[in-house]
mmCIF file of C-alpha atoms in Angstrom:
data_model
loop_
_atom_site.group_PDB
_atom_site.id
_atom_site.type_symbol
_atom_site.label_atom_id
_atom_site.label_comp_id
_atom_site.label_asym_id
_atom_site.label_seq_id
_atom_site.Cartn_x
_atom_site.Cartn_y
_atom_site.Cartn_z
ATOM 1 C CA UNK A 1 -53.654 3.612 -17.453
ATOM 2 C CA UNK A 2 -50.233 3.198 -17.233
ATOM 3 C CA UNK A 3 -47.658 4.520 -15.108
ATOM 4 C CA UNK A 4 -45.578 7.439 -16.958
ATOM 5 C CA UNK A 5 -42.092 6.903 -16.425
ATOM 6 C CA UNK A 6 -39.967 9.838 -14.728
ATOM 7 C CA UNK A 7 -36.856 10.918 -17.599
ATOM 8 C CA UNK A 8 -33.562 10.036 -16.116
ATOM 9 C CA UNK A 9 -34.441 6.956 -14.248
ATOM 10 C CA UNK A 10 -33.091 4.250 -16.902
ATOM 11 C CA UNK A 11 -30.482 3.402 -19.620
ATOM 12 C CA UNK A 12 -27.474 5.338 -19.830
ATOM 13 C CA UNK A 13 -28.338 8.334 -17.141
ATOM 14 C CA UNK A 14 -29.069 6.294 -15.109
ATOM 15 C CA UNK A 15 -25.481 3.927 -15.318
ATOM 16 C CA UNK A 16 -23.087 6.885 -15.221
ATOM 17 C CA UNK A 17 -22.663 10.259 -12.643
ATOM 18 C CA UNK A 18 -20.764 13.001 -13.493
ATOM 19 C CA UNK A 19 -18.160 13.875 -10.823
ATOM 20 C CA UNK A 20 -20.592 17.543 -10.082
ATOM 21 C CA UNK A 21 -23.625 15.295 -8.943
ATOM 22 C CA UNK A 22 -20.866 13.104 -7.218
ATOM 23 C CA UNK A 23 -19.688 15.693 -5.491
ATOM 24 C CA UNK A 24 -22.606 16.650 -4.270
ATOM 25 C CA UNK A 25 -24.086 13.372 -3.218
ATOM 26 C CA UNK A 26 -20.824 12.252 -1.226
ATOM 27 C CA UNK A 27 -20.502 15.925 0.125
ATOM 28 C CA UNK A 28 -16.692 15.633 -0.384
ATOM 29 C CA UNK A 29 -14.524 18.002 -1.667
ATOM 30 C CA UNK A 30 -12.824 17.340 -5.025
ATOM 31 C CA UNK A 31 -9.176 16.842 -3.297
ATOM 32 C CA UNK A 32 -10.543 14.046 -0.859
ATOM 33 C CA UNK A 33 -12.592 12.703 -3.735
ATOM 34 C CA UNK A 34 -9.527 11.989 -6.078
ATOM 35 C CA UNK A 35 -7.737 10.228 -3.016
ATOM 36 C CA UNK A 36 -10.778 8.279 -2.836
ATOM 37 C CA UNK A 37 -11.090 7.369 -6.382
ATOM 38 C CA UNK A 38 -7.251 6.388 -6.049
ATOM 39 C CA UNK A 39 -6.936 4.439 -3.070
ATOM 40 C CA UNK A 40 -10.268 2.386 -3.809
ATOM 41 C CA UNK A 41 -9.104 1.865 -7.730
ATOM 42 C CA UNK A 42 -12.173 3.999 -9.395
ATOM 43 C CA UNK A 43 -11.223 5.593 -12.432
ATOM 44 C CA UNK A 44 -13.310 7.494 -15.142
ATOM 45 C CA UNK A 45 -15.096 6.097 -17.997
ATOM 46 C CA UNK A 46 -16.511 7.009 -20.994
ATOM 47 C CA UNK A 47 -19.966 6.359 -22.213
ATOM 48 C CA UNK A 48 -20.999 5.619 -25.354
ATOM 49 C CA UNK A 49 -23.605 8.264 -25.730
ATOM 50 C CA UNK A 50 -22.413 11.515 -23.809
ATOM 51 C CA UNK A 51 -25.463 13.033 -24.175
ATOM 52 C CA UNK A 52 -27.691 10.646 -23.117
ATOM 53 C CA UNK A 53 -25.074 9.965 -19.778
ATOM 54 C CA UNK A 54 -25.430 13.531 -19.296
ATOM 55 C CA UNK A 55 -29.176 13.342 -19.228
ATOM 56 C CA UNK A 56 -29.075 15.469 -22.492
ATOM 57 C CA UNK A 57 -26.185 17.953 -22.296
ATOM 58 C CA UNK A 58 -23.599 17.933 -24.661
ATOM 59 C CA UNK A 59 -20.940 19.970 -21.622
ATOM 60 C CA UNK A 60 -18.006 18.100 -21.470
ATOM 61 C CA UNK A 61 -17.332 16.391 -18.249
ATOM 62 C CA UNK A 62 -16.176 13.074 -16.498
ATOM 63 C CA UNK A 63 -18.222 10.465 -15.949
ATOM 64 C CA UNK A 64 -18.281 8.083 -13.556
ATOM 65 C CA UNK A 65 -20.064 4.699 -12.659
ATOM 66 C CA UNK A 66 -23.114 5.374 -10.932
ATOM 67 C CA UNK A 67 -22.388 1.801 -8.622
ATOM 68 C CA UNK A 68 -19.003 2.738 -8.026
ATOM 69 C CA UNK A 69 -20.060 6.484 -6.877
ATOM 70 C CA UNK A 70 -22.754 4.214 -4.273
ATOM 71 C CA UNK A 71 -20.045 1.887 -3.043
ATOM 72 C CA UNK A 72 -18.341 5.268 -1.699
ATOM 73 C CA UNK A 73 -20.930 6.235 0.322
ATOM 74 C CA UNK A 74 -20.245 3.100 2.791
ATOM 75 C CA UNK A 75 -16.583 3.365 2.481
ATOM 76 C CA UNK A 76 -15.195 4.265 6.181
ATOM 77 C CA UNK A 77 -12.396 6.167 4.841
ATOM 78 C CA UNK A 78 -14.818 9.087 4.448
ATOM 79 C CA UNK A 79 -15.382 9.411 8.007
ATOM 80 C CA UNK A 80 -11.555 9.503 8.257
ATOM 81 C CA UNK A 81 -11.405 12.519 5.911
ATOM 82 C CA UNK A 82 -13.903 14.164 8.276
ATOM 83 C CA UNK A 83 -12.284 13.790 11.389
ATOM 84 C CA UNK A 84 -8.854 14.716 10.217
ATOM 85 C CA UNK A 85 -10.470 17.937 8.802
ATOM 86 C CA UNK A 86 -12.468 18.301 12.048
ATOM 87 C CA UNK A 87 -8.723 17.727 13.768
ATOM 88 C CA UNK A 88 -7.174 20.753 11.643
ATOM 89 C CA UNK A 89 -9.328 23.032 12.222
ATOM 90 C CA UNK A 90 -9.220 22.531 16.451
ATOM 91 C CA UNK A 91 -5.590 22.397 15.789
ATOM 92 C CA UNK A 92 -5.549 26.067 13.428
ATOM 93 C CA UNK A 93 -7.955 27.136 16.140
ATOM 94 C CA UNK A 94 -5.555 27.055 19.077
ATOM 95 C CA UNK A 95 -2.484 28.095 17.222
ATOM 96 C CA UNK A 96 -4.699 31.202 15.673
ATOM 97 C CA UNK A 97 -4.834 31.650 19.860
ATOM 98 C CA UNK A 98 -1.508 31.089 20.682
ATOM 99 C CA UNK A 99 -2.344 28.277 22.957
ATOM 100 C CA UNK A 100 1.187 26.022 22.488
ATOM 101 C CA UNK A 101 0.175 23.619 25.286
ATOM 102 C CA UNK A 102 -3.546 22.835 23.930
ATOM 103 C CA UNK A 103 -1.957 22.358 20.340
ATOM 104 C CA UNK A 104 0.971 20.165 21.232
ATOM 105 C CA UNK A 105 -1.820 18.313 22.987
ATOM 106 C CA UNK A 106 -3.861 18.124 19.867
ATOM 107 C CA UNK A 107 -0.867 16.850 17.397
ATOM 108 C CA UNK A 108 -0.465 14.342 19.864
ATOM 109 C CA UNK A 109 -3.788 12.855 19.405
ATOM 110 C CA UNK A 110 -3.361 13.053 15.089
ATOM 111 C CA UNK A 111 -6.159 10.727 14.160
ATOM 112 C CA UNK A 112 -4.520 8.450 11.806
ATOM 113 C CA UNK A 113 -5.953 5.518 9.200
ATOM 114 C CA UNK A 114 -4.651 2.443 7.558
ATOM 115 C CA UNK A 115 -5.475 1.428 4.061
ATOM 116 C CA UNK A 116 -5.413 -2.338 5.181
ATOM 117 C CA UNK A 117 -8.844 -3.491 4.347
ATOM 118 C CA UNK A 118 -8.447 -1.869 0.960
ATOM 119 C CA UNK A 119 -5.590 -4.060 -0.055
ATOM 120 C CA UNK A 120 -7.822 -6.918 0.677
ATOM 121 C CA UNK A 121 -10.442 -5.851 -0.710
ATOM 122 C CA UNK A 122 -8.893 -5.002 -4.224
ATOM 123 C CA UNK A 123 -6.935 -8.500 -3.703
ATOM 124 C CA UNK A 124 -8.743 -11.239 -2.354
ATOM 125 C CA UNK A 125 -6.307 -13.436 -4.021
ATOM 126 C CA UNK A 126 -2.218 -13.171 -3.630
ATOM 127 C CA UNK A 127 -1.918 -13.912 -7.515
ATOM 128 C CA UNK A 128 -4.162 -10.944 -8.016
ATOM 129 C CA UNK A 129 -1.538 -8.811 -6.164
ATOM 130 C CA UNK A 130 1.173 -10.115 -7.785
ATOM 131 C CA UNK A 131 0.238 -9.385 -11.261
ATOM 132 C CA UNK A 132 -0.760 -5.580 -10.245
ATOM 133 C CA UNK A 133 2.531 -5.300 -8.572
ATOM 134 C CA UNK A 134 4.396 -3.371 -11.568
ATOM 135 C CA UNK A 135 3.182 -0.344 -10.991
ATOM 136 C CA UNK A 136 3.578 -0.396 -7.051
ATOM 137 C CA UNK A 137 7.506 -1.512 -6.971
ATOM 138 C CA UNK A 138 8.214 0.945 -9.660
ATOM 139 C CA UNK A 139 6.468 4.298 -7.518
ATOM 140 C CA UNK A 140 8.328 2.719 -4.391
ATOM 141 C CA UNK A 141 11.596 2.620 -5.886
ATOM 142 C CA UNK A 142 11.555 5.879 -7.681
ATOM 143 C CA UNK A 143 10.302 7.793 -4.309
ATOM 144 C CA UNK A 144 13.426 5.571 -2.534
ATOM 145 C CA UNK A 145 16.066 7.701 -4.262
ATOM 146 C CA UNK A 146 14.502 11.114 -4.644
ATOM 147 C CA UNK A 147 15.562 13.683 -2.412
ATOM 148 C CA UNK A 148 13.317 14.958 0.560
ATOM 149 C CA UNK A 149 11.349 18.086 0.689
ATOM 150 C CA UNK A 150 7.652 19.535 0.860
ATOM 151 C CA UNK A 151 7.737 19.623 -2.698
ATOM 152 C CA UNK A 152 7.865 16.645 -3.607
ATOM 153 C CA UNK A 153 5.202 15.553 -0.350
ATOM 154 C CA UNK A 154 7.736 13.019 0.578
ATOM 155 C CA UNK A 155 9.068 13.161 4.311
ATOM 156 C CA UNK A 156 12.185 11.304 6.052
ATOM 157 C CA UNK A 157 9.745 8.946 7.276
ATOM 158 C CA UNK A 158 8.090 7.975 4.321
ATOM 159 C CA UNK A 159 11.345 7.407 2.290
ATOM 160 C CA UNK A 160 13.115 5.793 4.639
ATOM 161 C CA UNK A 161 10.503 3.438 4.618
ATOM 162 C CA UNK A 162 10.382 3.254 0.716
ATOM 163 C CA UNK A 163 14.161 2.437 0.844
ATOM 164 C CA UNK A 164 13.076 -0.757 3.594
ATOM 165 C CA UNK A 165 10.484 -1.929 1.528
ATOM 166 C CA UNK A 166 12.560 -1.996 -1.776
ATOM 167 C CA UNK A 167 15.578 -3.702 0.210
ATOM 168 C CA UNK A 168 13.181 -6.475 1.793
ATOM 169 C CA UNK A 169 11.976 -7.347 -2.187
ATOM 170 C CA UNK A 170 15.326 -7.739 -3.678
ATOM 171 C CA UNK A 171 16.370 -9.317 -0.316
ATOM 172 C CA UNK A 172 13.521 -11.780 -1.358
ATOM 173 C CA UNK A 173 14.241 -11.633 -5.461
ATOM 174 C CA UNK A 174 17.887 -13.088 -4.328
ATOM 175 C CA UNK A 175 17.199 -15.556 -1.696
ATOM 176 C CA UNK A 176 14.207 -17.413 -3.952
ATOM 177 C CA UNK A 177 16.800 -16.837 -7.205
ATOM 178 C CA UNK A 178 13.251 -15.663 -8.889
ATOM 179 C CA UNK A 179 15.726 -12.808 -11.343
ATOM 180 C CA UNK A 180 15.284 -13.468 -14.949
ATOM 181 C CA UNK A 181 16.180 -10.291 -16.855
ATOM 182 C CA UNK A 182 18.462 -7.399 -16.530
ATOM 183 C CA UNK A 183 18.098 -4.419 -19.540
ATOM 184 C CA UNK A 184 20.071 -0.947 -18.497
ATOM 185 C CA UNK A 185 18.377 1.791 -20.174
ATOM 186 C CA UNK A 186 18.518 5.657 -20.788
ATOM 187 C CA UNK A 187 15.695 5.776 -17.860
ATOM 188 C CA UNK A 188 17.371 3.114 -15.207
ATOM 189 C CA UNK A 189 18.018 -0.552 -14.771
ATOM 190 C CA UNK A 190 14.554 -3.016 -15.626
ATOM 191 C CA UNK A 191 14.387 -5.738 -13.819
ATOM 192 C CA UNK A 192 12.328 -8.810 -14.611
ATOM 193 C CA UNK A 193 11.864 -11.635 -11.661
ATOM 194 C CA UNK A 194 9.501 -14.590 -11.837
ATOM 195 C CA UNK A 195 7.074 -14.833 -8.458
ATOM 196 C CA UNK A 196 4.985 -18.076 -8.022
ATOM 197 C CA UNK A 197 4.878 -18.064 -12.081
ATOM 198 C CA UNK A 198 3.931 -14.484 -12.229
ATOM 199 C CA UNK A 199 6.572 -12.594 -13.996
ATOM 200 C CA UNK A 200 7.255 -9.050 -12.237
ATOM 201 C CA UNK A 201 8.858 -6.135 -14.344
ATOM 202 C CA UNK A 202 10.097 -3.041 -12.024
ATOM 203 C CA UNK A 203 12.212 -0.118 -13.215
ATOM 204 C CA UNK A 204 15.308 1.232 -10.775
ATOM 205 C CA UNK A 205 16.749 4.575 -11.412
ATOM 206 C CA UNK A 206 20.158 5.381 -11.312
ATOM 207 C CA UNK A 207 21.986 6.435 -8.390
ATOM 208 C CA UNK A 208 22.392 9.866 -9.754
ATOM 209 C CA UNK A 209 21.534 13.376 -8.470
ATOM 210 C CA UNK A 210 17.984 13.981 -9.432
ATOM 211 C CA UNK A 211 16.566 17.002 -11.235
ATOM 212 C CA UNK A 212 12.743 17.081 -9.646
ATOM 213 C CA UNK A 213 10.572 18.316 -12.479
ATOM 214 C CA UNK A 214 8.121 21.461 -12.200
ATOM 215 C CA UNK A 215 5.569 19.805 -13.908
ATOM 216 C CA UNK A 216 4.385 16.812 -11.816
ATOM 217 C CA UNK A 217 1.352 16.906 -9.709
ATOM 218 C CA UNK A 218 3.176 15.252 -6.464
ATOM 219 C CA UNK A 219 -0.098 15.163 -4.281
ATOM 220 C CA UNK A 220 -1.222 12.567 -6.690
ATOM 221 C CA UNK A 221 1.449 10.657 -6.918
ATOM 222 C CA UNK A 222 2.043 10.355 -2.818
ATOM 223 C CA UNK A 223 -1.762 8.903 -2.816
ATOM 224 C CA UNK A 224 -0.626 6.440 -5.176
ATOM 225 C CA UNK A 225 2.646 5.645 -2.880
ATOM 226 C CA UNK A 226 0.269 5.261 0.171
ATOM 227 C CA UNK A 227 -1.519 2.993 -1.250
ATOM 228 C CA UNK A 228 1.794 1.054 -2.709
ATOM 229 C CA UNK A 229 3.133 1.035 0.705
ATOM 230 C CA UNK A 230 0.918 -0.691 2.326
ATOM 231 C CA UNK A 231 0.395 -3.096 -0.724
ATOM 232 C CA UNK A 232 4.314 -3.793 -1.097
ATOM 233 C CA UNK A 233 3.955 -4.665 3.002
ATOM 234 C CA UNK A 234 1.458 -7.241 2.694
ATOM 235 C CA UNK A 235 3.080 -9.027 -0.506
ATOM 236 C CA UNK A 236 6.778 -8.552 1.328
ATOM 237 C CA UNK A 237 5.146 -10.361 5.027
ATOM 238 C CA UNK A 238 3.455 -13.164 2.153
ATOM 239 C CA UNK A 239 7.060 -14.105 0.092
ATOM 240 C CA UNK A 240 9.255 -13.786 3.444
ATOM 241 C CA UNK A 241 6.313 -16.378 5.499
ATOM 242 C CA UNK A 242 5.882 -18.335 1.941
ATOM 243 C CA UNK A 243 9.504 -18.994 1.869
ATOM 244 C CA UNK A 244 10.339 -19.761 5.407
ATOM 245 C CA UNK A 245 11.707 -16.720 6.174
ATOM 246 C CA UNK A 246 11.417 -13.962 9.750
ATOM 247 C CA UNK A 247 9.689 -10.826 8.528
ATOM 248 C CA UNK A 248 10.688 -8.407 8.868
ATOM 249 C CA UNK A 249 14.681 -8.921 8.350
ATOM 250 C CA UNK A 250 17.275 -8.759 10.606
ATOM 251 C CA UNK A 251 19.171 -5.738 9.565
ATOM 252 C CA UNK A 252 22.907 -5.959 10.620
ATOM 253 C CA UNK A 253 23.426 -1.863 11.536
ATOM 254 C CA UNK A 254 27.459 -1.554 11.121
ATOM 255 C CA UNK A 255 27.401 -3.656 7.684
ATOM 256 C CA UNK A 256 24.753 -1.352 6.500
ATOM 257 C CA UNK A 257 26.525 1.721 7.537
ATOM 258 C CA UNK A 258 29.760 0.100 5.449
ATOM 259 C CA UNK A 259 27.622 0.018 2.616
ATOM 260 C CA UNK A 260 26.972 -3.429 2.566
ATOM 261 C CA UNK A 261 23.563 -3.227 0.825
ATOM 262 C CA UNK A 262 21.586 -6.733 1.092
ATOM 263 C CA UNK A 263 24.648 -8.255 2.386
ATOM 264 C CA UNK A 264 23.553 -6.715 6.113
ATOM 265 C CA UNK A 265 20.487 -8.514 5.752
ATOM 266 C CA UNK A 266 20.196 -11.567 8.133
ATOM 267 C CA UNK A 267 18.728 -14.914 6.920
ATOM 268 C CA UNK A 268 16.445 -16.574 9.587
ATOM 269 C CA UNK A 269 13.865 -19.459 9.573
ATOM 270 C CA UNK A 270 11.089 -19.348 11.718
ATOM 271 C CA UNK A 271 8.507 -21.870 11.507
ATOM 272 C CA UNK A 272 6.837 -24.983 13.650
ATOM 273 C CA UNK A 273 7.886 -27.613 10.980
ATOM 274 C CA UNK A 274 11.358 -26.597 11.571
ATOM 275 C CA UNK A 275 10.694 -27.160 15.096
ATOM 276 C CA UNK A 276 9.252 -30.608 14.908
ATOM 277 C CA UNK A 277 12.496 -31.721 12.098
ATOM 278 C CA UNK A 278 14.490 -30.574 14.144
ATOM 279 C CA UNK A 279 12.406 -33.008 17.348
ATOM 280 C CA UNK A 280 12.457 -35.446 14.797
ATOM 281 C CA UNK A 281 15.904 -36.193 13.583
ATOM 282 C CA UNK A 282 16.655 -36.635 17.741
ATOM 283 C CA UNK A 283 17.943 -32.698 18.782
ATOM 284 C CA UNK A 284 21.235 -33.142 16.843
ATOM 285 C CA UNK A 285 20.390 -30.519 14.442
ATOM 286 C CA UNK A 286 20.840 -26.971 15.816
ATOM 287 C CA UNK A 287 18.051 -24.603 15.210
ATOM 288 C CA UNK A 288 19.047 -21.249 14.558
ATOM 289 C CA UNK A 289 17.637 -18.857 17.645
ATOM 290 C CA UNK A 290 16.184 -15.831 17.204
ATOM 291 C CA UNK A 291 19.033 -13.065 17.675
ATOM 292 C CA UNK A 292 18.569 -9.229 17.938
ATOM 293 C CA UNK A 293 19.787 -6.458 15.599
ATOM 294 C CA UNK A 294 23.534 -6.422 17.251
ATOM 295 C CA UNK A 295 23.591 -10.251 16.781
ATOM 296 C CA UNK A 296 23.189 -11.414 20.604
ATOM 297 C CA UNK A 297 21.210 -14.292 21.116
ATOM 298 C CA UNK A 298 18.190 -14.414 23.569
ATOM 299 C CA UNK A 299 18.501 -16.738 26.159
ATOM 300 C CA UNK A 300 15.627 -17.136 27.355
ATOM 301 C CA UNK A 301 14.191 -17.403 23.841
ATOM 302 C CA UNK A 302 16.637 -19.816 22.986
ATOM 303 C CA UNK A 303 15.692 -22.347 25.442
ATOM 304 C CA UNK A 304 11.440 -21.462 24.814
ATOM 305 C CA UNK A 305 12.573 -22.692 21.022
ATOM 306 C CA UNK A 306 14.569 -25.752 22.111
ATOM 307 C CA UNK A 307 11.385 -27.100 24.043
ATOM 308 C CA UNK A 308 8.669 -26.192 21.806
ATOM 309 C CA UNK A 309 9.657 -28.804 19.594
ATOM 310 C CA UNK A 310 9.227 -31.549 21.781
ATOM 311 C CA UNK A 311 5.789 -30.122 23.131
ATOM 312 C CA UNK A 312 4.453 -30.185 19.563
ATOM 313 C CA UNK A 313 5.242 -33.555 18.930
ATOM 314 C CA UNK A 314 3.270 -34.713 22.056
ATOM 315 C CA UNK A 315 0.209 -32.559 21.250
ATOM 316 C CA UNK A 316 0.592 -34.331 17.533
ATOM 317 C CA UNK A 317 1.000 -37.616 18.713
ATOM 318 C CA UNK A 318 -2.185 -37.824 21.366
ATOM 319 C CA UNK A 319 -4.390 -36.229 19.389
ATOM 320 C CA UNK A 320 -5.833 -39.311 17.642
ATOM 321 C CA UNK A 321 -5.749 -41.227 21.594
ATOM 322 C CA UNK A 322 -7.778 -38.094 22.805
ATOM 323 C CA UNK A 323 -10.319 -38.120 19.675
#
């Protein structure tokens, strides 16, 4: 005789979740589970049979991919989430006690996360990031000109590092000459620039005093920006390296407080076939050393740079002897 199958176990059921039996298999709550979904780029679908996805019930809900919903189990940002809640509720703990010394303590210790190895694992390719890069210089410019408050979950920090970010991309956009289009709208200033073939479209709003709408669900939108952050900062350290340029910038202080914009950036090449030219055409070339941000120049590093050269070359030149 054979088997009897169990209901539920194939076909469409089986393929999609509904965020209610997600829930309760990641044992999440429904804030961390949207971050999740966010920062690992899972997004709802719909099935083409709701009933039969929802194992007969015509409720309306949200499905999800049952594989996607798996892949979160393993994902160590969940253990993050746990120690972080863990961490507030020590830190509520001793301020609900009045115990100023063990809480300054605490916020000392903040465990913190990086979204690093989900940048590369959305990306394994630089073109991939490249043509998904819209979306990420647009959030990152619009968050660099908004003003700062709890409201909008945007700290001093976190837009002053927005502003960086968006400086170190046009700083790029002008030294490769990679601009194509300009189009001034009603909304801001598009910009279209052409990256290793890719074309990149980016909106930048006007310098204006901002009216910060009632509306908007910020939380969601400053997952989005972490995520953007971090993306921006890997494609940013990729162009600068690509093109022969120091990462991060050399930011000239008393230009930028004159309002010099990308003019205070500083222009420096920094790589070992710039050493061995230089060995090459006989020293008469001058390399340019590696200055700090009030535009001294290291000695010491200086002369490490002049010598490195030569030291290359030998290694070069007895490797085929040695082999």
């Amino acid at each position: 005789m054979a088997k009897l199958k169990k209901k539920y176990t194939e076909g469409a059921s089986r393929m999609y979740t509904t965020r209610n039996r997600a829930l309760k298999k990641l044992q999440v709550s429904l804030q961390d589970f949207r971050r999740l979904c966010i920062l690992k780029g899972i997004y709802p679908v719909e099935p083409r049979s709701r009933k039969q996805a929802n194992r007969g019930s015509t409720k309306l809900t949200t499905f999800y991919y049952s594989r996607d919903i798996q892949l979160l189990l393993s994902e160590p940002l969940m253990q993050r989430f746990r120690e972080h809640k863990t961490f507030l509720r020590k830190l509520q703990h001793a301020l609900a006690k009045d115990d100023l010394t063990r809480a300054r303590a605490m916020d000392r210790q903040r465990p913190t996360y990086t979204l690093n190895h989900l940048v590369l694992e959305r990306y394994p390719q630089f073109g991939d990031a490249l043509a998904d890069l819209d979306d990420a210089l647009c959030m990152v410019f619009l968050f660099a000109t908004m003003p700062v408050g709890a409201e909008q979950q945007l700290s001093q920090d976190v837009a002053a590092e927005c502003r960086a970010l968006a400086a170190e991309f046009q700083h790029y956009v002008v030294h490769a000459r990679a601009l194509r289009k300009v189009f001034l709208s009603i909304k801001g200033i598009y910009y279209q620039a052409e990256i290793q073939g890719t074309p990149v479209t980016w909106i930048v709003p006007y310098q204006f005093s901002q009216r910060v709408p009632d509306d908007v669900d910020f939380k969601v939108m400053a997952t989005f920006l972490q995520f953007y952050r971090t993306l921006l900062r890997f494609v940013n350290f990729r162009l600068f390296t690509g093109a022969n340029l120091a990462y991060p910038p050399a930011l000239d202080a008393a230009m930028d407080d004159g309002g010099a914009g990308l003019g205070a950036f500083k222009v420096a090449a920094r790589r070992v076939e710039d050493l061995i030219a230089r060995n090459d055409a006989g020293g008469s070339e001058e390399l340019p050393a590696r200055s700090d941000a009030d535009g001294s120049e290291d000695p010491a590093v200086a002369q490490r740079m002049q010598t490195l050269g030569a030291k290359i070359q030998a290694l070069v030149a007895s490797a085929p002897a040695a082999a």
